[in-house]
Backbone as JSON, one array per atom type, in Angstrom:
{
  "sequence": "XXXXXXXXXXXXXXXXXXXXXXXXXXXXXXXXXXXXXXXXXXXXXXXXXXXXXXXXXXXXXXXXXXXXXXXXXXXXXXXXXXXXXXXXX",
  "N": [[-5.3, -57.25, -124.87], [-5.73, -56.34, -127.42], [-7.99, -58.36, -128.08], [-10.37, -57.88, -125.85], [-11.23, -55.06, -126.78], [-12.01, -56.36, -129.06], [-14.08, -58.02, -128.81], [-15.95, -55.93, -127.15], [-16.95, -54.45, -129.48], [-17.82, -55.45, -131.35], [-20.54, -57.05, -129.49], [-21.21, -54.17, -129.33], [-21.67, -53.42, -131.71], [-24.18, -55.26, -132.26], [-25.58, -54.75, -130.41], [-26.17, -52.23, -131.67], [-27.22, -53.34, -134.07], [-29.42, -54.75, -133.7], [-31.05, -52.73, -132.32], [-31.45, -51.01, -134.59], [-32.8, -52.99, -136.4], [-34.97, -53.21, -134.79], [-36.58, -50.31, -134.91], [-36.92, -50.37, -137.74], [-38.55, -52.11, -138.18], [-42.01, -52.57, -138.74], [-44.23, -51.93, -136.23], [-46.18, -51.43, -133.53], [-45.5, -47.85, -131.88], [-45.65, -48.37, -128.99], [-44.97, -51.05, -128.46], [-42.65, -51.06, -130.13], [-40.88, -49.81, -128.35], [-40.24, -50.93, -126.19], [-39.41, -53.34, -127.32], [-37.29, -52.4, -127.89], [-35.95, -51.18, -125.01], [-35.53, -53.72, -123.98], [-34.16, -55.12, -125.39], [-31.75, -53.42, -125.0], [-31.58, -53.63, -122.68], [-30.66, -56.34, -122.49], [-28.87, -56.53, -124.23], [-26.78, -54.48, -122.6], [-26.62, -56.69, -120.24], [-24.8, -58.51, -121.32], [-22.61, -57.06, -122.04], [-22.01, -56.34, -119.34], [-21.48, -59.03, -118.17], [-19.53, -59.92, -120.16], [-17.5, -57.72, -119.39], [-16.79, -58.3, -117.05], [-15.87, -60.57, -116.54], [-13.59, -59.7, -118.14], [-12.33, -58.69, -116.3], [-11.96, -60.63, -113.98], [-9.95, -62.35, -115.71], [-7.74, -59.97, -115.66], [-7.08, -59.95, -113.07], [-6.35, -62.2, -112.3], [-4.16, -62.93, -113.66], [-2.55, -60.43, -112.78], [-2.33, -61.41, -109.86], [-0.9, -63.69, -110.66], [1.34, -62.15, -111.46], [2.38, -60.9, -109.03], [2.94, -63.27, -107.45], [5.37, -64.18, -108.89], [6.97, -62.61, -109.17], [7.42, -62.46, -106.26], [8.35, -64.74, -105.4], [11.04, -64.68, -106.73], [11.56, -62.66, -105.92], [12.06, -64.43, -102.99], [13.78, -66.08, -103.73], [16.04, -64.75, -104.3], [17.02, -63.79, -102.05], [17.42, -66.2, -100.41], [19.72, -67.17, -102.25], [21.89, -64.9, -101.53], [22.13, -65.25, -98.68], [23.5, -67.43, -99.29], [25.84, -66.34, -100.42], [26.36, -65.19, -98.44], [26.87, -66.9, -96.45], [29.17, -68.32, -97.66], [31.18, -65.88, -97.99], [31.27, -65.17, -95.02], [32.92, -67.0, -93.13]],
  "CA": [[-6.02, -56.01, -124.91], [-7.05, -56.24, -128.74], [-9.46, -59.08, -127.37], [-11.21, -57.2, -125.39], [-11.83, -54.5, -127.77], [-13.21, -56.92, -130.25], [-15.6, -58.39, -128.0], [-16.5, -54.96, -127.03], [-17.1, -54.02, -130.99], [-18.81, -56.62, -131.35], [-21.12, -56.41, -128.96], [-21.92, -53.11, -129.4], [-22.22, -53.54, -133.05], [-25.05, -56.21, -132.08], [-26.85, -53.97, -129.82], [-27.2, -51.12, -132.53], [-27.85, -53.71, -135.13], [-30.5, -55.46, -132.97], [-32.1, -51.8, -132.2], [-31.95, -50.33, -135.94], [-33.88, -53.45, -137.08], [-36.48, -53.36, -134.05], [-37.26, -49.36, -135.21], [-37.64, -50.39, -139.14], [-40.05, -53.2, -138.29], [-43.31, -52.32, -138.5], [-45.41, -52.33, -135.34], [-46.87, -49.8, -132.84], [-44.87, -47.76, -131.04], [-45.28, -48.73, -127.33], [-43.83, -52.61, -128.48], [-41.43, -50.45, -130.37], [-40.1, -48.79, -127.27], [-40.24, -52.02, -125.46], [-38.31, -54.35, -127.61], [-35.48, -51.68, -127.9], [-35.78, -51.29, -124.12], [-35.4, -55.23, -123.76], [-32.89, -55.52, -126.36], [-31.1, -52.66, -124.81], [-30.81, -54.12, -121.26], [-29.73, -57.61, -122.55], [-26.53, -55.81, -124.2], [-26.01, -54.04, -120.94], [-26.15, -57.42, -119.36], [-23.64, -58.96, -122.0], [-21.49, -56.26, -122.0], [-21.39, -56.52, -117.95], [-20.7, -59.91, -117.87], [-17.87, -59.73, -120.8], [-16.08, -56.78, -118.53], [-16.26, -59.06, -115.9], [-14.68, -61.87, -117.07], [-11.97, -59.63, -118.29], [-11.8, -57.77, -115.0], [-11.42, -61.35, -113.6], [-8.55, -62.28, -116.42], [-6.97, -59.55, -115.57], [-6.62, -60.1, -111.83], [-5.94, -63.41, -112.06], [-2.79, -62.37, -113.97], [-1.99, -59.23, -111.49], [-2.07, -62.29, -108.67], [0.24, -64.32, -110.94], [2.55, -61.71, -111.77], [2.26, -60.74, -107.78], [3.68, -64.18, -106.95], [6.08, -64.41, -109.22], [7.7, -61.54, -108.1], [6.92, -62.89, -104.14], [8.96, -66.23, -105.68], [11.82, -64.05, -107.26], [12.72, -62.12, -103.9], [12.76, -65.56, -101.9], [15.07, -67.16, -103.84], [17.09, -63.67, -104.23], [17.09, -63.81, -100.27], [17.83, -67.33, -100.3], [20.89, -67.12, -102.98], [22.34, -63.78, -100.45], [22.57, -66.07, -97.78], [24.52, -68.51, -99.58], [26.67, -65.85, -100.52], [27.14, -64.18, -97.04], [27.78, -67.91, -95.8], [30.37, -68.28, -98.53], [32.14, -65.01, -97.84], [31.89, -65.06, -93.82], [32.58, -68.61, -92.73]],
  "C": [[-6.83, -55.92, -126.2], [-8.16, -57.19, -128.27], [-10.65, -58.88, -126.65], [-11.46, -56.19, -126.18], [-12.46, -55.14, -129.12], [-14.29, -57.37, -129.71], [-16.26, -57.11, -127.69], [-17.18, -54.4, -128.56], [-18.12, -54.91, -131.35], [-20.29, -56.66, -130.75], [-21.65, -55.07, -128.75], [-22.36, -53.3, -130.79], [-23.83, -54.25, -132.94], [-26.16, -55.69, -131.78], [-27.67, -52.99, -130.96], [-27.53, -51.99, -133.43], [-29.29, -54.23, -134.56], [-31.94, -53.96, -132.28], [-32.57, -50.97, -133.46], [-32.73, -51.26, -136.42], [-35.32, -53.35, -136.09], [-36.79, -51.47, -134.65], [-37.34, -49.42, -136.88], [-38.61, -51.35, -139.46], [-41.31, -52.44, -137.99], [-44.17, -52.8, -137.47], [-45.65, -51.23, -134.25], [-45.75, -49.34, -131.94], [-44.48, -48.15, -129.73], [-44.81, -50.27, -127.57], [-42.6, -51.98, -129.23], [-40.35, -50.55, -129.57], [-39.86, -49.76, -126.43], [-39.2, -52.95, -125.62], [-37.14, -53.58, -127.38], [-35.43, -51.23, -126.27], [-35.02, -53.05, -123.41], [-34.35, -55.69, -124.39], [-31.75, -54.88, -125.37], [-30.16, -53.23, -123.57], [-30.53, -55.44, -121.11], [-28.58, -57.03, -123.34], [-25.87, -54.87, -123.5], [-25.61, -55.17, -120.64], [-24.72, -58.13, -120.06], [-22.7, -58.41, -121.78], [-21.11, -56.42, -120.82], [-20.76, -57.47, -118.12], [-19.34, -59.99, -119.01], [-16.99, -58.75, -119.97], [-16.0, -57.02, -117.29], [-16.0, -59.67, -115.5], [-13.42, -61.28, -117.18], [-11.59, -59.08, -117.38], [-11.04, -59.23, -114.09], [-9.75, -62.18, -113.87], [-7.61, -61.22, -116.15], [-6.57, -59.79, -113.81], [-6.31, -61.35, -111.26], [-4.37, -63.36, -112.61], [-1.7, -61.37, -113.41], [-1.42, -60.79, -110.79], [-1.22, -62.99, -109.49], [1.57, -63.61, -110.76], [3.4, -61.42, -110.12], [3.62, -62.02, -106.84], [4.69, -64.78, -107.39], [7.14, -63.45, -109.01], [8.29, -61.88, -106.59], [8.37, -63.65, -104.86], [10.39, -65.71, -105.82], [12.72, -63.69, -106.29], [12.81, -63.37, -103.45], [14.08, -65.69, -102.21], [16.38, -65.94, -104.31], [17.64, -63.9, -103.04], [18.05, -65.08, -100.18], [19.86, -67.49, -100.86], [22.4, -65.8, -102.26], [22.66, -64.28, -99.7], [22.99, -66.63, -97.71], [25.84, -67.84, -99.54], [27.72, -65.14, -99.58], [27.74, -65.38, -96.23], [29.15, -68.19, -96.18], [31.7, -67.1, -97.62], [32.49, -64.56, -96.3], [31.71, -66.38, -93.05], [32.34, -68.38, -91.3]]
}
């Protein structure tokens, strides 16, 4: 979880640093408004794809934990049935 909040920090840090230097450069407004439009919606796209990597990390870990669980009951089941053979021959 801290991992993902540093990449998130990060990335945002980037964006506002990457839009406070495009409004102290000198040049006309309408490329102004442009670059920090352009900047803006490549650290949207970053940011998407980083929270959807970790959306993937995390559901790749759900589905582990999922089947390790699944695995858990079998061999619960399994070890029950030894026991009920045991105790009713």
């Amino acid at each position: 979880m801290k991992t993902s909040n540093v990449v998130l920090g990060v990335v945002g840090g980037l964006a506002v640093g990457a839009i406070l230097g495009v409004l102290f450069a000198p040049d006309k407004g309408t490329n102004t408004r442009k670059k920090i439009l352009d900047r803006a919606n490549k650290a949207k796209d970053d940011l998407k794809d980083g929270f959807d990597d970790y959306l993937d990390s995390l559901s790749e870990k759900y589905n582990s934990l999922v089947k390790s669980g699944e695995d858990l009951l079998e061999k619960g089941k399994e070890e029950l049935q030894t026991l009920e053979g045991k105790v009713n021959p």
